[in-house]
Amino acid sequence: MPFAAGAVGSAGETRRAPRAAGRRPNVIVVSIDDLGWDELGCYGNTFNETPRIDQLAEEGTRFTQAYAAAPLCSPSRAALVTGQFPGRTGITDYLRGEGAASDLHLSTDLTTIPDVLRPRGYTTGLIGKWHLTETYSGDYRSRPGNPFAHGFDEVIASEQLYIGGGDYFHPYFFMPSLPARAPGEHLTDRLAQEAVDFVRRHRDEPFFLHVSNYAVHTTLDGKPGLVAKYDAKPGAGGPGARPQLAAMLESVDQQVGRIVDELRTQGIARNTLLLVTSDNGGPNRPANQPLRGVKGQLYEGGIRVPLIAWWPGTGAAGQVSDELASTIDVLPTAAALARVPTPRQVDGIDLSRVIRGGSSDRDTLFWAYPHHIGAVHPHAAVRRGRYKLVRHLRDDRDELYDLSTDPSETTDLAEVEPVRRARLGRLLTEHLAELDLFAPAPGPDDYRSVALSAPLAVVASEPTHTILRSQEPVRSRRFAASVRTDLLLAGGGNRLFLGVAQDADNHLLIRYNHRLRRVGWDLRSGGLDATGVTEPLGSLDGTLDLSGPGSRLGFALRGSQVTAYAAQASGEWERLFRFDVGGVLDFADRDVRRRFGFAVGAEVDPGATLVEGFEAWRR
């Protein structure tokens, strides 16, 4: 069973003699889901109690400038296991459950930590959350992107069904086949026991272990005794003093303590690097104070995270490092300890030099989150030295902050430091061009040939909404279309559609509702709605008016990825949103390219209507 611990070896309770110094070091990563910058005692929190993690900071290295590779879970996890920026892994947003049109997963074409360490005799284990696939049915080992497919030898207590809001007491709804090991079992305690057992089983060989906690992600549900303890503390229930979260975090702290105790018992503590960190910032502002922003944002509160490195006997105890560190550094650090070359495509660096008391030569980090979540629009960021630039990807507007004097990012320096803004802006532009996240906007600059450029006529006997499909198939896996929305709305219409269609039962269309100033997308396959679980776009409501002179709506597709564009009143193209439909429709398939033609939809009056300003291009 991939979710059970497997055979458990016996282990004595007395401490074993330390292992020979020549053995390659072990690496353990303890991830705490949604842990904010200000939630550990060693980072200044006075309500939560985390004595075992705080002790690691006293005995090891505490990083003050450590970052998650993304402001959300799945891309951060993809970065951790590959050492690459999320944009290179194909996972830039949190992955949805089944029903999503995208059907995304971490590709097995990517090199992962197990791939790097296995040739050096390492056993690799994942205990807990994976969240790198959108397939939750069928045989676990056959699901695309599952951790076994990426080389993990042992996968224990990893989600069988989509996680949703979490579930912390047995039986776990997202792991229905996992039996309890203790009455009233709490999930964090279960992961602790599995981690201890893993260490015992593999004490005589090098190993890599990722203890990937589900805590402290919502829905918060701590052990009653611990919750009562924090309920009774002064200030409970106030900002940053949440008893449920504190109780869950103390359980994680106890988990870390149990792992450390077992390493010492087995005599391998001095030969083990233990990292404790988070996958992104906390979802509530007090959890990240004094930093600006929350989970999902590229302001510091969404991406700066705790990072403690504990490696007894290596480096000075109680080090505080201001070096830039990131999730992407786990793989190259593990590779360096295993004495294997770092894969060429890796973006991270070896942090063992910093842990030993040295410095790194890194001065730049990048982030890209090209999605919507809550009120957050697509944005990207670059930090070089003390300065950080945040770019809003809809209109390429930049903000600039000096983090050395303004870690809360309250003062935008973009206007007063134009040279520095331009310099960092060029760096970010080059990085985004490398990632190639968006299909290019419609027009001759990025597409070699014109596929369609002529008025279309439709005759109606009564007021109706019609979708016109060109007889010319799209033919290419990279194409774009645009339409003059002001011309279509001039007659008093309200709803517009643009995209591709085979027929009324099979189409992929971007939609615009003029009365509500709302955009979205529709996908139908075989007569059924296949839009499924989608990215929330409500933050775009009311921000568009496509009735002004020269206004346009744009549709650009590359394989299975679509980017929606708009230009208001003869203005420049704005990126609205992007989405993936690869689980339903992929234009890399020649048959799909042959069956689908360019399409535009509008409300028309009785009689003949001329649809002008509809153009399409191929690349």
Short mmCIF file of C-alpha atoms in Angstrom, two decimals, residues 54-494:
data_model
loop_
_atom_site.label_atom_id
_atom_site.label_comp_id
_atom_site.label_asym_id
_atom_site.label_seq_id
_atom_site.Cartn_x
_atom_site.Cartn_y
_atom_site.Cartn_z
CA ASP A 54 13.47 27.65 18.62
CA GLN A 55 16.16 25.36 20.01
CA LEU A 56 17.16 24.39 16.49
CA ALA A 57 17.65 28.08 15.71
CA GLU A 58 19.82 28.46 18.83
CA GLU A 59 21.94 25.49 17.80
CA GLY A 60 21.94 26.11 14.05
CA THR A 61 21.29 28.87 11.50
CA ARG A 62 18.24 31.12 11.30
CA PHE A 63 17.73 32.84 7.96
CA THR A 64 16.18 36.31 7.91
CA GLN A 65 15.93 36.65 4.12
CA ALA A 66 14.48 33.27 3.15
CA TYR A 67 11.70 33.00 0.59
CA ALA A 68 9.20 30.55 -0.76
CA ALA A 69 9.57 30.14 -4.50
CA ALA A 70 5.89 31.04 -4.94
CA PRO A 71 3.11 32.61 -2.89
CA LEU A 72 1.06 29.38 -2.99
CA CYS A 73 1.54 25.71 -2.24
CA SER A 74 1.75 23.65 -5.46
CA PRO A 75 4.28 25.84 -7.31
CA SER A 76 6.40 26.08 -4.17
CA ARG A 77 6.36 22.30 -3.82
CA ALA A 78 7.28 21.86 -7.48
CA ALA A 79 10.20 24.24 -6.96
CA LEU A 80 11.39 22.39 -3.85
CA VAL A 81 11.54 19.00 -5.51
CA THR A 82 13.08 20.27 -8.80
CA GLY A 83 15.25 23.22 -7.71
CA GLN A 84 13.71 25.31 -10.47
CA PHE A 85 11.59 28.43 -10.54
CA PRO A 86 7.92 27.34 -10.71
CA GLY A 87 7.49 28.87 -14.15
CA ARG A 88 9.93 26.33 -15.56
CA THR A 89 8.03 23.39 -14.04
CA GLY A 90 4.68 24.20 -15.65
CA ILE A 91 3.03 24.61 -12.25
CA THR A 92 2.44 28.25 -11.35
CA ASP A 93 -0.81 28.02 -9.37
CA TYR A 94 -2.24 25.69 -6.77
CA LEU A 95 -3.56 22.55 -8.45
CA ARG A 96 -7.28 21.88 -8.41
CA GLY A 97 -9.09 18.63 -7.91
CA GLU A 98 -10.65 16.46 -10.58
CA GLY A 99 -13.08 18.44 -12.70
CA ALA A 100 -10.49 21.05 -13.62
CA ALA A 101 -10.16 21.42 -17.38
CA SER A 102 -6.39 21.66 -17.07
CA ASP A 103 -5.46 18.20 -15.66
CA LEU A 104 -2.03 19.50 -14.65
CA HIS A 105 0.71 17.55 -12.87
CA LEU A 106 4.44 17.68 -12.26
CA SER A 107 6.00 16.29 -15.42
CA THR A 108 8.28 13.28 -15.16
CA ASP A 109 10.51 15.00 -17.73
CA LEU A 110 11.77 17.16 -14.84
CA THR A 111 14.74 16.10 -12.73
CA THR A 112 13.82 15.75 -9.07
CA ILE A 113 15.66 15.24 -5.77
CA PRO A 114 15.25 11.43 -5.89
CA ASP A 115 16.65 11.40 -9.45
CA VAL A 116 19.75 13.24 -8.23
CA LEU A 117 20.34 11.28 -5.02
CA ARG A 118 19.44 7.73 -6.03
CA PRO A 119 22.74 7.09 -7.92
CA ARG A 120 24.59 7.84 -4.66
CA GLY A 121 22.68 5.21 -2.72
CA TYR A 122 20.14 7.48 -1.03
CA THR A 123 16.72 6.25 0.04
CA THR A 124 14.13 8.97 -0.50
CA GLY A 125 10.86 9.41 1.36
CA LEU A 126 7.83 11.65 1.30
CA ILE A 127 5.63 11.72 4.37
CA GLY A 128 2.55 13.89 3.99
CA LYS A 129 1.33 16.36 1.43
CA TRP A 130 2.28 16.17 -2.26
CA HIS A 131 -0.32 18.32 -4.11
CA LEU A 132 1.37 18.08 -7.51
CA THR A 133 -1.35 16.40 -9.56
CA GLU A 134 -4.98 17.04 -10.45
CA THR A 135 -5.83 13.33 -10.78
CA TYR A 136 -7.39 11.69 -7.72
CA SER A 137 -8.92 8.51 -9.12
CA GLY A 138 -7.53 5.20 -10.29
CA ASP A 139 -4.47 3.35 -9.05
CA TYR A 140 -2.25 5.73 -7.07
CA ARG A 141 0.99 4.70 -8.77
CA SER A 142 -0.61 5.16 -12.20
CA ARG A 143 -1.76 8.72 -11.60
CA PRO A 144 0.20 11.30 -13.61
CA GLY A 145 2.72 13.17 -11.52
CA ASN A 146 2.47 10.95 -8.44
CA PRO A 147 5.53 10.95 -6.13
CA PHE A 148 6.51 7.37 -6.97
CA ALA A 149 6.75 8.43 -10.63
CA HIS A 150 9.27 11.03 -9.50
CA GLY A 151 11.49 8.49 -7.83
CA PHE A 152 10.45 8.51 -4.18
CA ASP A 153 11.10 5.11 -2.62
CA GLU A 154 8.57 5.52 0.18
CA VAL A 155 5.39 7.61 0.09
CA ILE A 156 3.49 7.62 3.36
CA ALA A 157 0.25 9.34 4.42
CA SER A 158 0.06 11.32 1.19
CA GLU A 159 -3.35 12.46 -0.03
CA GLN A 160 -5.40 9.93 -1.99
CA LEU A 161 -8.25 12.38 -2.63
CA TYR A 162 -8.21 16.14 -3.11
CA ILE A 163 -7.33 17.80 0.17
CA GLY A 164 -9.83 20.65 0.17
CA GLY A 165 -9.97 22.29 3.58
CA GLY A 166 -7.95 19.70 5.43
CA ASP A 167 -8.90 17.04 7.95
CA TYR A 168 -6.78 16.48 11.05
CA PHE A 169 -8.37 13.65 13.04
CA HIS A 170 -8.69 10.06 11.90
CA PRO A 171 -10.48 8.93 9.78
CA TYR A 172 -9.06 11.31 7.19
CA PHE A 173 -11.49 11.93 4.36
CA PHE A 174 -8.69 12.47 1.82
CA MET A 175 -6.87 9.26 2.88
CA PRO A 176 -9.77 6.81 3.33
CA SER A 177 -7.60 3.68 3.17
CA LEU A 178 -5.09 4.80 5.80
CA PRO A 179 -5.73 2.94 9.07
CA ALA A 180 -5.13 4.66 12.38
CA ARG A 181 -2.10 3.71 14.43
CA ALA A 182 -3.49 5.13 17.67
CA PRO A 183 -6.99 5.88 19.00
CA GLY A 184 -8.07 9.47 18.32
CA GLU A 185 -5.03 9.97 16.14
CA HIS A 186 -4.11 13.53 15.09
CA LEU A 187 -2.59 13.81 11.62
CA THR A 188 0.46 15.81 12.69
CA ASP A 189 1.27 13.20 15.34
CA ARG A 190 0.83 10.45 12.76
CA LEU A 191 3.34 12.13 10.44
CA ALA A 192 5.72 12.44 13.39
CA GLN A 193 5.55 8.72 14.11
CA GLU A 194 6.04 7.87 10.45
CA ALA A 195 9.09 10.15 10.31
CA VAL A 196 10.60 8.55 13.41
CA ASP A 197 10.02 5.09 11.93
CA PHE A 198 11.60 6.16 8.63
CA VAL A 199 14.73 7.36 10.44
CA ARG A 200 14.96 4.05 12.32
CA ARG A 201 14.56 2.00 9.15
CA HIS A 202 17.22 3.88 7.24
CA ARG A 203 19.68 4.78 10.01
CA ASP A 204 22.45 2.78 8.34
CA GLU A 205 22.17 4.36 4.89
CA PRO A 206 22.03 7.90 3.53
CA PHE A 207 18.50 9.23 3.12
CA PHE A 208 16.45 12.22 2.07
CA LEU A 209 13.12 12.74 3.82
CA HIS A 210 10.49 15.39 3.19
CA VAL A 211 8.08 15.65 6.10
CA SER A 212 5.39 17.66 4.36
CA ASN A 213 2.87 18.77 6.97
CA TYR A 214 -0.76 19.51 6.19
CA ALA A 215 -0.77 21.81 9.21
CA VAL A 216 -1.18 24.70 9.72
CA HIS A 217 -3.40 25.01 6.64
CA THR A 218 -7.10 25.61 7.20
CA THR A 219 -9.45 24.27 8.36
CA LEU A 220 -7.67 24.64 11.71
CA ASP A 221 -8.36 21.79 14.10
CA GLY A 222 -5.91 21.36 16.97
CA LYS A 223 -5.87 18.78 19.72
CA PRO A 224 -8.43 19.81 22.38
CA GLY A 225 -5.98 19.92 25.26
CA LEU A 226 -3.62 22.23 23.42
CA VAL A 227 -6.48 24.42 22.19
CA ALA A 228 -7.70 24.81 25.78
CA LYS A 229 -4.18 25.78 26.86
CA TYR A 230 -4.05 28.63 24.36
CA ASP A 231 -7.66 29.67 24.95
CA ALA A 232 -6.61 30.39 28.53
CA LYS A 233 -3.62 32.55 27.59
CA PRO A 234 -3.87 36.36 27.87
CA GLY A 235 -4.79 37.98 24.56
CA ALA A 236 -6.23 34.80 23.07
CA GLY A 237 -8.43 35.53 20.09
CA GLY A 238 -6.76 38.84 19.31
CA PRO A 239 -4.69 39.62 16.19
CA GLY A 240 -1.96 37.02 15.80
CA ALA A 241 -3.14 35.06 18.85
CA ARG A 242 -5.27 32.24 17.46
CA PRO A 243 -5.61 29.27 19.84
CA GLN A 244 -6.43 26.74 17.13
CA LEU A 245 -3.42 27.69 15.02
CA ALA A 246 -1.16 27.85 18.07
CA ALA A 247 -2.27 24.37 19.11
CA MET A 248 -1.60 22.96 15.66
CA LEU A 249 1.77 24.66 15.48
CA GLU A 250 2.77 23.27 18.85
CA SER A 251 1.94 19.79 17.52
CA VAL A 252 4.32 20.43 14.61
CA ASP A 253 6.92 21.66 17.08
CA GLN A 254 6.56 18.43 19.05
CA GLN A 255 6.90 16.53 15.77
CA VAL A 256 10.18 18.27 15.02
CA GLY A 257 11.36 17.48 18.54
CA ARG A 258 10.58 13.79 18.10
CA ILE A 259 12.55 13.68 14.84
CA VAL A 260 15.54 15.38 16.46
CA ASP A 261 15.42 13.04 19.45
CA GLU A 262 15.38 10.03 17.14
CA LEU A 263 18.34 11.32 15.15
CA ARG A 264 20.27 11.62 18.38
CA THR A 265 19.14 8.22 19.60
CA GLN A 266 20.33 6.64 16.37
CA GLY A 267 23.67 8.47 16.51
CA ILE A 268 23.15 10.24 13.18
CA ALA A 269 22.30 13.79 14.28
CA ARG A 270 25.75 15.14 13.36
CA ASN A 271 25.42 13.57 9.93
CA THR A 272 21.97 15.04 9.19
CA LEU A 273 20.95 18.44 7.88
CA LEU A 274 17.46 19.35 9.06
CA LEU A 275 15.61 22.26 7.41
CA VAL A 276 12.38 23.71 8.79
CA THR A 277 10.43 26.10 6.55
CA SER A 278 7.08 26.99 4.96
CA ASP A 279 5.62 26.71 1.47
CA ASN A 280 4.37 30.32 1.43
CA GLY A 281 3.40 33.18 3.69
CA GLY A 282 0.47 33.04 6.07
CA PRO A 283 -3.07 33.72 4.83
CA ASN A 284 -3.70 36.32 7.57
CA ARG A 285 -1.84 39.62 7.88
CA PRO A 286 -0.99 39.32 11.60
CA ALA A 287 0.83 36.06 10.85
CA ASN A 288 3.29 37.95 8.64
CA GLN A 289 3.72 41.21 10.55
CA PRO A 290 5.34 43.61 10.01
CA LEU A 291 5.51 42.51 6.40
CA ARG A 292 2.96 43.60 3.81
CA GLY A 293 0.70 41.08 2.13
CA VAL A 294 -0.51 37.52 2.59
CA LYS A 295 -0.46 34.15 0.89
CA GLY A 296 -1.09 34.59 -2.83
CA GLN A 297 0.76 37.92 -3.05
CA LEU A 298 4.32 38.70 -4.03
CA TYR A 299 4.70 41.34 -1.37
CA GLU A 300 6.98 40.15 1.41
CA GLY A 301 4.19 38.74 3.56
CA GLY A 302 3.22 36.30 0.83
CA ILE A 303 6.68 34.90 0.11
CA ARG A 304 9.17 35.61 2.92
CA VAL A 305 9.19 32.59 5.20
CA PRO A 306 11.02 31.18 8.21
CA LEU A 307 13.98 28.93 7.47
CA ILE A 308 16.02 27.20 10.15
CA ALA A 309 18.96 24.95 9.27
CA TRP A 310 20.18 22.56 11.97
CA TRP A 311 23.32 20.52 11.41
CA PRO A 312 25.06 19.74 14.69
CA GLY A 313 28.80 20.27 14.57
CA THR A 314 28.65 22.18 11.29
CA GLY A 315 28.79 25.96 11.44
CA ALA A 316 28.52 28.13 14.53
CA ALA A 317 25.54 27.68 16.82
CA GLY A 318 23.07 30.54 16.81
CA GLN A 319 24.06 31.94 13.43
CA VAL A 320 21.71 34.53 11.94
CA SER A 321 22.11 34.78 8.18
CA ASP A 322 20.97 37.66 5.99
CA GLU A 323 21.85 35.74 2.81
CA LEU A 324 19.08 35.27 0.26
CA ALA A 325 17.66 31.75 0.43
CA SER A 326 14.77 30.03 -1.33
CA THR A 327 12.79 26.84 -1.71
CA ILE A 328 14.69 26.24 -4.93
CA ASP A 329 17.87 25.72 -2.88
CA VAL A 330 16.86 22.38 -1.36
CA LEU A 331 17.85 20.25 -4.37
CA PRO A 332 21.27 21.82 -5.00
CA THR A 333 22.05 21.73 -1.28
CA ALA A 334 21.17 18.03 -1.11
CA ALA A 335 23.20 17.40 -4.26
CA ALA A 336 26.25 19.12 -2.76
CA LEU A 337 26.00 17.04 0.41
CA ALA A 338 25.69 13.87 -1.67
CA ARG A 339 28.71 15.01 -3.70
CA VAL A 340 26.92 14.87 -7.03
CA PRO A 341 26.85 17.59 -9.69
CA THR A 342 23.87 19.92 -9.61
CA PRO A 343 21.70 19.44 -12.72
CA ARG A 344 22.32 22.12 -15.31
CA GLN A 345 18.75 23.45 -15.34
CA VAL A 346 18.59 24.13 -11.59
CA ASP A 347 17.99 27.74 -10.48
CA GLY A 348 18.83 27.26 -6.79
CA ILE A 349 22.18 27.34 -5.01
CA ASP A 350 23.97 25.23 -2.42
CA LEU A 351 23.16 26.63 1.03
CA SER A 352 25.66 24.42 2.86
CA ARG A 353 28.31 27.10 2.35
CA VAL A 354 26.15 29.57 4.27
CA ILE A 355 25.35 27.03 6.98
CA ARG A 356 29.09 26.46 7.42
CA GLY A 357 29.50 30.18 8.03
CA GLY A 358 30.34 31.36 4.54
CA SER A 359 28.43 33.48 2.08
CA SER A 360 26.77 32.92 -1.25
CA ASP A 361 27.29 34.83 -4.46
CA ARG A 362 23.56 35.19 -5.07
CA ASP A 363 22.03 38.66 -5.16
CA THR A 364 18.90 38.06 -7.29
CA LEU A 365 15.65 36.10 -6.97
CA PHE A 366 12.57 36.04 -9.21
CA TRP A 367 8.90 35.22 -8.72
CA ALA A 368 5.97 35.00 -11.11
CA TYR A 369 2.33 34.42 -10.21
CA PRO A 370 0.32 34.85 -13.45
CA HIS A 371 -3.06 34.10 -11.86
CA HIS A 372 -5.98 35.54 -9.92
CA ILE A 373 -6.79 34.65 -6.34
CA GLY A 374 -9.16 36.73 -4.22
CA ALA A 375 -8.38 40.36 -5.03
CA VAL A 376 -4.92 39.46 -6.37
CA HIS A 377 -4.21 39.98 -10.07
CA PRO A 378 -1.34 38.39 -12.02
CA HIS A 379 2.00 39.83 -10.96
CA ALA A 380 5.71 39.11 -10.87
CA ALA A 381 8.69 40.32 -8.85
CA VAL A 382 12.45 40.48 -8.76
CA ARG A 383 14.71 41.17 -5.80
CA ARG A 384 18.29 42.28 -6.40
CA GLY A 385 20.26 43.16 -3.31
CA ARG A 386 18.19 45.42 -1.08
CA TYR A 387 15.74 46.48 -3.81
CA LYS A 388 12.64 44.69 -5.01
CA LEU A 389 10.45 45.44 -8.02
CA VAL A 390 6.85 44.21 -8.22
CA ARG A 391 5.19 44.22 -11.64
CA HIS A 392 1.46 44.03 -12.29
CA LEU A 393 1.23 41.84 -15.37
CA ARG A 394 -2.07 43.19 -16.62
CA ASP A 395 -0.60 46.53 -17.64
CA ASP A 396 3.13 46.12 -16.77
CA ARG A 397 2.95 48.77 -14.05
CA ASP A 398 5.96 48.57 -11.71
CA GLU A 399 6.47 49.28 -8.01
CA LEU A 400 9.92 49.61 -6.40
CA TYR A 401 10.85 49.13 -2.73
CA ASP A 402 14.02 49.37 -0.65
CA LEU A 403 13.68 46.39 1.68
CA SER A 404 16.61 47.43 3.86
CA THR A 405 14.77 50.53 5.06
CA ASP A 406 11.20 49.58 4.18
CA PRO A 407 10.61 45.84 4.73
CA SER A 408 6.88 46.55 5.00
CA GLU A 409 6.88 47.92 1.42
CA THR A 410 4.98 51.08 2.26
CA THR A 411 6.88 53.54 0.05
CA ASP A 412 6.89 53.01 -3.71
CA LEU A 413 10.13 54.44 -5.16
CA ALA A 414 9.29 53.77 -8.82
CA GLU A 415 8.86 57.45 -9.66
CA VAL A 416 11.76 58.79 -7.62
CA GLU A 417 14.28 56.17 -8.76
CA PRO A 418 13.52 55.69 -12.46
CA VAL A 419 16.98 54.41 -13.36
CA ARG A 420 16.90 51.65 -10.77
CA ARG A 421 13.30 50.84 -11.71
CA ALA A 422 14.32 50.49 -15.36
CA ARG A 423 17.32 48.32 -14.48
CA LEU A 424 15.32 45.89 -12.36
CA GLY A 425 12.48 46.06 -14.86
CA ARG A 426 14.79 44.83 -17.63
CA LEU A 427 15.92 41.93 -15.45
CA LEU A 428 12.34 40.91 -14.80
CA THR A 429 11.33 41.33 -18.43
CA GLU A 430 14.17 39.04 -19.50
CA HIS A 431 13.21 36.46 -16.89
CA LEU A 432 9.56 36.48 -17.93
CA ALA A 433 10.60 36.12 -21.56
CA GLU A 434 12.57 33.00 -20.57
CA LEU A 435 9.56 31.53 -18.78
CA ASP A 436 7.28 32.34 -21.73
CA LEU A 437 4.18 32.19 -19.54
CA PHE A 438 1.75 33.97 -21.87
CA ALA A 439 0.79 33.28 -25.45
CA PRO A 440 1.66 36.50 -27.34
CA ALA A 441 -1.06 39.08 -27.89
CA PRO A 442 -2.92 39.04 -31.22
CA GLY A 443 -1.31 40.92 -34.09
CA PRO A 444 1.29 40.65 -36.83
CA ASP A 445 4.26 41.29 -34.52
CA ASP A 446 4.18 37.78 -33.02
CA TYR A 447 2.30 35.74 -35.62
CA ARG A 448 3.73 34.98 -39.06
CA SER A 449 0.61 34.71 -41.17
CA VAL A 450 -2.90 36.11 -41.36
CA ALA A 451 -5.50 33.35 -41.07
CA LEU A 452 -8.60 35.50 -41.35
CA SER A 453 -9.17 39.17 -42.03
CA ALA A 454 -12.54 39.96 -43.55
CA PRO A 455 -16.00 41.06 -42.45
CA LEU A 456 -18.47 38.31 -41.62
CA ALA A 457 -22.18 38.58 -42.43
CA VAL A 458 -25.08 37.02 -40.55
CA VAL A 459 -28.80 37.22 -41.31
CA ALA A 460 -31.31 36.76 -38.49
CA SER A 461 -35.11 36.70 -38.55
CA GLU A 462 -35.39 37.84 -34.94
CA PRO A 463 -33.12 39.25 -32.21
CA THR A 464 -30.73 36.47 -31.26
CA HIS A 465 -27.32 35.62 -29.98
CA THR A 466 -25.19 33.90 -32.60
CA ILE A 467 -21.74 32.39 -32.76
CA LEU A 468 -20.06 32.53 -36.15
CA ARG A 469 -17.44 29.90 -36.99
CA SER A 470 -15.02 30.39 -39.84
CA GLN A 471 -14.70 27.64 -42.42
CA GLU A 472 -10.96 28.11 -42.15
CA PRO A 473 -9.57 25.71 -39.48
CA VAL A 474 -7.02 27.00 -37.03
CA ARG A 475 -4.38 24.58 -38.47
CA SER A 476 -1.69 25.64 -35.98
CA ARG A 477 -0.97 24.93 -32.31
CA ARG A 478 -0.17 28.64 -31.81
CA PHE A 479 -2.69 31.20 -33.00
CA ALA A 480 -4.61 34.29 -31.94
CA ALA A 481 -7.75 36.22 -32.80
CA SER A 482 -9.17 39.63 -31.98
CA VAL A 483 -12.40 41.50 -32.56
CA ARG A 484 -13.43 45.16 -32.41
CA THR A 485 -15.83 45.14 -29.48
CA ASP A 486 -16.95 48.73 -29.93
CA LEU A 487 -18.42 47.86 -33.33
CA LEU A 488 -20.30 44.84 -31.99
CA LEU A 489 -21.65 46.75 -28.99
CA ALA A 490 -22.70 49.80 -31.00
CA GLY A 491 -26.14 48.35 -31.73
CA GLY A 492 -26.96 47.96 -28.05
CA GLY A 493 -25.74 44.39 -27.57
CA ASN A 494 -24.39 43.17 -24.25
#
